[in-house]
């Protein structure tokens, strides 16, 4: 029973994280483009999720690590400027 609860918890966590991050990205995209190209963004997100599900897991992790690094670079630069 515990195994199934753990699997269900992980699945729900992953799905809600993907939905939440997609929504936050959409809101940022809307703020930058004034609601132009929303369909393109949504189509890109759906395609990325679909193709990521078909990729080998180590490749997906490497890509996620690379994206996290690229997202951290502007924050690090901002911290250096502030200090």
GROMACS .gro file of N, CA and C in nm:
model
  249
    1UNK      N    1   0.083  -0.120   0.000
    1UNK     CA    2   0.000   0.000   0.000
    1UNK      C    3   0.087   0.125   0.000
    2UNK      N    4   0.193   0.125   0.081
    2UNK     CA    5   0.279   0.241   0.089
    2UNK      C    6   0.346   0.274  -0.043
    3UNK      N    7   0.379   0.170  -0.119
    3UNK     CA    8   0.442   0.188  -0.249
    3UNK      C    9   0.351   0.266  -0.344
    4UNK      N   10   0.222   0.233  -0.343
    4UNK     CA   11   0.127   0.299  -0.432
    4UNK      C   12   0.102   0.443  -0.391
    5UNK      N   13   0.100   0.467  -0.262
    5UNK     CA   14   0.085   0.604  -0.213
    5UNK      C   15   0.205   0.688  -0.254
    6UNK      N   16   0.324   0.631  -0.244
    6UNK     CA   17   0.445   0.703  -0.285
    6UNK      C   18   0.443   0.733  -0.434
    7UNK      N   19   0.407   0.636  -0.516
    7UNK     CA   20   0.401   0.657  -0.661
    7UNK      C   21   0.298   0.763  -0.695
    8UNK      N   22   0.180   0.755  -0.634
    8UNK     CA   23   0.076   0.854  -0.659
    8UNK      C   24   0.122   0.993  -0.617
    9UNK      N   25   0.191   1.004  -0.506
    9UNK     CA   26   0.241   1.133  -0.458
    9UNK      C   27   0.343   1.192  -0.554
   10UNK      N   28   0.434   1.109  -0.602
   10UNK     CA   29   0.536   1.157  -0.695
   10UNK      C   30   0.473   1.201  -0.827
   11UNK      N   31   0.379   1.122  -0.877
   11UNK     CA   32   0.312   1.157  -1.002
   11UNK      C   33   0.237   1.289  -0.987
   12UNK      N   34   0.163   1.306  -0.879
   12UNK     CA   35   0.091   1.431  -0.857
   12UNK      C   36   0.187   1.549  -0.843
   13UNK      N   37   0.299   1.528  -0.775
   13UNK     CA   38   0.397   1.635  -0.761
   13UNK      C   39   0.453   1.677  -0.896
   14UNK      N   40   0.488   1.579  -0.979
   14UNK     CA   41   0.546   1.608  -1.110
   14UNK      C   42   0.446   1.680  -1.199
   15UNK      N   43   0.324   1.632  -1.203
   15UNK     CA   44   0.222   1.692  -1.289
   15UNK      C   45   0.190   1.834  -1.245
   16UNK      N   46   0.170   1.855  -1.115
   16UNK     CA   47   0.136   1.989  -1.068
   16UNK      C   48   0.254   2.085  -1.083
   17UNK      N   49   0.377   2.035  -1.071
   17UNK     CA   50   0.495   2.120  -1.093
   17UNK      C   51   0.502   2.163  -1.239
   18UNK      N   52   0.479   2.070  -1.330
   18UNK     CA   53   0.482   2.103  -1.472
   18UNK      C   54   0.373   2.205  -1.506
   19UNK      N   55   0.253   2.185  -1.453
   19UNK     CA   56   0.143   2.279  -1.480
   19UNK      C   57   0.175   2.415  -1.420
   20UNK      N   58   0.224   2.419  -1.297
   20UNK     CA   59   0.255   2.546  -1.231
   20UNK      C   60   0.366   2.622  -1.301
   21UNK      N   61   0.472   2.552  -1.340
   21UNK     CA   62   0.581   2.620  -1.410
   21UNK      C   63   0.538   2.668  -1.548
   22UNK      N   64   0.455   2.591  -1.615
   22UNK     CA   65   0.404   2.634  -1.745
   22UNK      C   66   0.317   2.758  -1.731
   23UNK      N   67   0.235   2.761  -1.628
   23UNK     CA   68   0.150   2.878  -1.605
   23UNK      C   69   0.234   3.001  -1.573
   24UNK      N   70   0.333   2.985  -1.485
   24UNK     CA   71   0.419   3.099  -1.451
   24UNK      C   72   0.496   3.148  -1.574
   25UNK      N   73   0.543   3.056  -1.655
   25UNK     CA   74   0.611   3.095  -1.779
   25UNK      C   75   0.518   3.167  -1.873
   26UNK      N   76   0.393   3.121  -1.882
   26UNK     CA   77   0.295   3.186  -1.969
   26UNK      C   78   0.267   3.327  -1.922
   27UNK      N   79   0.255   3.345  -1.792
   27UNK     CA   80   0.230   3.480  -1.740
   27UNK      C   81   0.347   3.574  -1.770
   28UNK      N   82   0.469   3.524  -1.756
   28UNK     CA   83   0.586   3.605  -1.788
   28UNK      C   84   0.590   3.636  -1.937
   29UNK      N   85   0.560   3.535  -2.018
   29UNK     CA   86   0.557   3.554  -2.163
   29UNK      C   87   0.452   3.658  -2.202
   30UNK      N   88   0.335   3.652  -2.138
   30UNK     CA   89   0.230   3.750  -2.164
   30UNK      C   90   0.274   3.891  -2.126
   31UNK      N   91   0.344   3.904  -2.015
   31UNK     CA   92   0.390   4.035  -1.971
   31UNK      C   93   0.493   4.093  -2.069
   32UNK      N   94   0.576   4.006  -2.125
   32UNK     CA   95   0.679   4.053  -2.218
   32UNK      C   96   0.624   4.082  -2.358
   33UNK      N   97   0.523   4.008  -2.400
   33UNK     CA   98   0.474   4.021  -2.538
   33UNK      C   99   0.336   4.085  -2.547
   34UNK      N  100   0.279   4.125  -2.436
   34UNK     CA  101   0.145   4.184  -2.434
   34UNK      C  102   0.042   4.093  -2.499
   35UNK      N  103   0.045   3.967  -2.461
   35UNK     CA  104  -0.052   3.865  -2.502
   35UNK      C  105  -0.047   3.831  -2.651
   36UNK      N  106   0.065   3.860  -2.717
   36UNK     CA  107   0.080   3.818  -2.857
   36UNK      C  108   0.160   3.689  -2.858
   37UNK      N  109   0.118   3.595  -2.939
   37UNK     CA  110   0.190   3.470  -2.952
   37UNK      C  111   0.163   3.369  -2.843
   38UNK      N  112   0.049   3.382  -2.775
   38UNK     CA  113   0.016   3.291  -2.665
   38UNK      C  114   0.002   3.148  -2.719
   39UNK      N  115  -0.063   3.134  -2.834
   39UNK     CA  116  -0.081   3.001  -2.892
   39UNK      C  117   0.053   2.936  -2.926
   40UNK      N  118   0.148   3.016  -2.972
   40UNK     CA  119   0.281   2.963  -3.003
   40UNK      C  120   0.348   2.912  -2.876
   41UNK      N  121   0.336   2.989  -2.768
   41UNK     CA  122   0.395   2.947  -2.640
   41UNK      C  123   0.332   2.816  -2.592
   42UNK      N  124   0.200   2.809  -2.595
   42UNK     CA  125   0.130   2.689  -2.548
   42UNK      C  126   0.167   2.569  -2.634
   43UNK      N  127   0.173   2.589  -2.765
   43UNK     CA  128   0.212   2.481  -2.855
   43UNK      C  129   0.354   2.434  -2.826
   44UNK      N  130   0.444   2.528  -2.801
   44UNK     CA  131   0.582   2.492  -2.769
   44UNK      C  132   0.590   2.414  -2.639
   45UNK      N  133   0.516   2.453  -2.539
   45UNK     CA  134   0.518   2.382  -2.410
   45UNK      C  135   0.465   2.240  -2.426
   46UNK      N  136   0.356   2.225  -2.501
   46UNK     CA  137   0.300   2.091  -2.522
   46UNK      C  138   0.400   2.004  -2.598
   47UNK      N  139   0.463   2.061  -2.700
   47UNK     CA  140   0.562   1.984  -2.778
   47UNK      C  141   0.682   1.946  -2.692
   48UNK      N  142   0.729   2.039  -2.610
   48UNK     CA  143   0.843   2.010  -2.523
   48UNK      C  144   0.809   1.898  -2.424
   49UNK      N  145   0.691   1.905  -2.365
   49UNK     CA  146   0.650   1.799  -2.270
   49UNK      C  147   0.638   1.665  -2.341
   50UNK      N  148   0.582   1.665  -2.462
   50UNK     CA  149   0.565   1.540  -2.536
   50UNK      C  150   0.700   1.478  -2.571
   51UNK      N  151   0.789   1.560  -2.629
   51UNK     CA  152   0.918   1.505  -2.671
   51UNK      C  153   1.008   1.470  -2.552
   52UNK      N  154   0.993   1.543  -2.442
   52UNK     CA  155   1.071   1.509  -2.322
   52UNK      C  156   1.028   1.374  -2.267
   53UNK      N  157   0.901   1.340  -2.283
   53UNK     CA  158   0.854   1.210  -2.236
   53UNK      C  159   0.911   1.095  -2.320
   54UNK      N  160   0.954   1.126  -2.442
   54UNK     CA  161   1.008   1.023  -2.531
   54UNK      C  162   1.160   1.010  -2.520
   55UNK      N  163   1.225   1.106  -2.458
   55UNK     CA  164   1.372   1.107  -2.449
   55UNK      C  165   1.421   1.017  -2.337
   56UNK      N  166   1.547   0.973  -2.347
   56UNK     CA  167   1.606   0.898  -2.236
   56UNK      C  168   1.617   0.987  -2.111
   57UNK      N  169   1.594   0.928  -1.996
   57UNK     CA  170   1.591   1.005  -1.871
   57UNK      C  171   1.723   1.080  -1.844
   58UNK      N  172   1.841   1.019  -1.864
   58UNK     CA  173   1.964   1.095  -1.838
   58UNK      C  174   1.977   1.220  -1.925
   59UNK      N  175   1.930   1.213  -2.048
   59UNK     CA  176   1.934   1.331  -2.136
   59UNK      C  177   1.841   1.440  -2.084
   60UNK      N  178   1.724   1.402  -2.038
   60UNK     CA  179   1.630   1.501  -1.983
   60UNK      C  180   1.690   1.568  -1.861
   61UNK      N  181   1.756   1.490  -1.773
   61UNK     CA  182   1.820   1.548  -1.655
   61UNK      C  183   1.931   1.644  -1.694
   62UNK      N  184   2.011   1.607  -1.793
   62UNK     CA  185   2.119   1.695  -1.838
   62UNK      C  186   2.063   1.826  -1.894
   63UNK      N  187   1.956   1.815  -1.971
   63UNK     CA  188   1.894   1.936  -2.026
   63UNK      C  189   1.835   2.023  -1.915
   64UNK      N  190   1.773   1.960  -1.816
   64UNK     CA  191   1.717   2.036  -1.704
   64UNK      C  192   1.828   2.105  -1.625
   65UNK      N  193   1.938   2.035  -1.603
   65UNK     CA  194   2.051   2.097  -1.532
   65UNK      C  195   2.106   2.216  -1.610
   66UNK      N  196   2.116   2.202  -1.741
   66UNK     CA  197   2.165   2.312  -1.824
   66UNK      C  198   2.072   2.432  -1.817
   67UNK      N  199   1.942   2.408  -1.822
   67UNK     CA  200   1.845   2.518  -1.815
   67UNK      C  201   1.851   2.586  -1.678
   68UNK      N  202   1.868   2.508  -1.572
   68UNK     CA  203   1.880   2.568  -1.439
   68UNK      C  204   2.004   2.655  -1.428
   69UNK      N  205   2.114   2.608  -1.487
   69UNK     CA  206   2.236   2.688  -1.486
   69UNK      C  207   2.214   2.818  -1.563
   70UNK      N  208   2.153   2.809  -1.680
   70UNK     CA  209   2.129   2.929  -1.760
   70UNK      C  210   2.034   3.026  -1.691
   71UNK      N  211   1.940   2.973  -1.613
   71UNK     CA  212   1.850   3.060  -1.537
   71UNK      C  213   1.921   3.124  -1.418
   72UNK      N  214   2.023   3.058  -1.366
   72UNK     CA  215   2.094   3.111  -1.249
   72UNK      C  216   2.194   3.219  -1.286
   73UNK      N  217   2.244   3.217  -1.409
   73UNK     CA  218   2.349   3.313  -1.448
   73UNK      C  219   2.305   3.458  -1.430
   74UNK      N  220   2.188   3.501  -1.479
   74UNK     CA  221   2.149   3.642  -1.456
   74UNK      C  222   2.134   3.676  -1.308
   75UNK      N  223   2.088   3.580  -1.229
   75UNK     CA  224   2.075   3.605  -1.085
   75UNK      C  225   2.211   3.623  -1.019
   76UNK      N  226   2.306   3.545  -1.059
   76UNK     CA  227   2.442   3.556  -1.003
   76UNK      C  228   2.503   3.689  -1.044
   77UNK      N  229   2.486   3.726  -1.171
   77UNK     CA  230   2.537   3.855  -1.218
   77UNK      C  231   2.472   3.969  -1.138
   78UNK      N  232   2.342   3.960  -1.115
   78UNK     CA  233   2.273   4.063  -1.036
   78UNK      C  234   2.327   4.070  -0.894
   79UNK      N  235   2.354   3.955  -0.832
   79UNK     CA  236   2.411   3.954  -0.698
   79UNK      C  237   2.550   4.018  -0.695
   80UNK      N  238   2.629   3.989  -0.797
   80UNK     CA  239   2.763   4.047  -0.803
   80UNK      C  240   2.756   4.199  -0.820
   81UNK      N  241   2.661   4.244  -0.898
   81UNK     CA  242   2.645   4.390  -0.917
   81UNK      C  243   2.601   4.456  -0.786
   82UNK      N  244   2.516   4.389  -0.710
   82UNK     CA  245   2.466   4.447  -0.586
   82UNK      C  246   2.567   4.447  -0.473
   83UNK      N  247   2.670   4.362  -0.482
   83UNK     CA  248   2.766   4.358  -0.373
   83UNK      C  249   2.882   4.451  -0.394
   0.00000   0.00000   0.00000
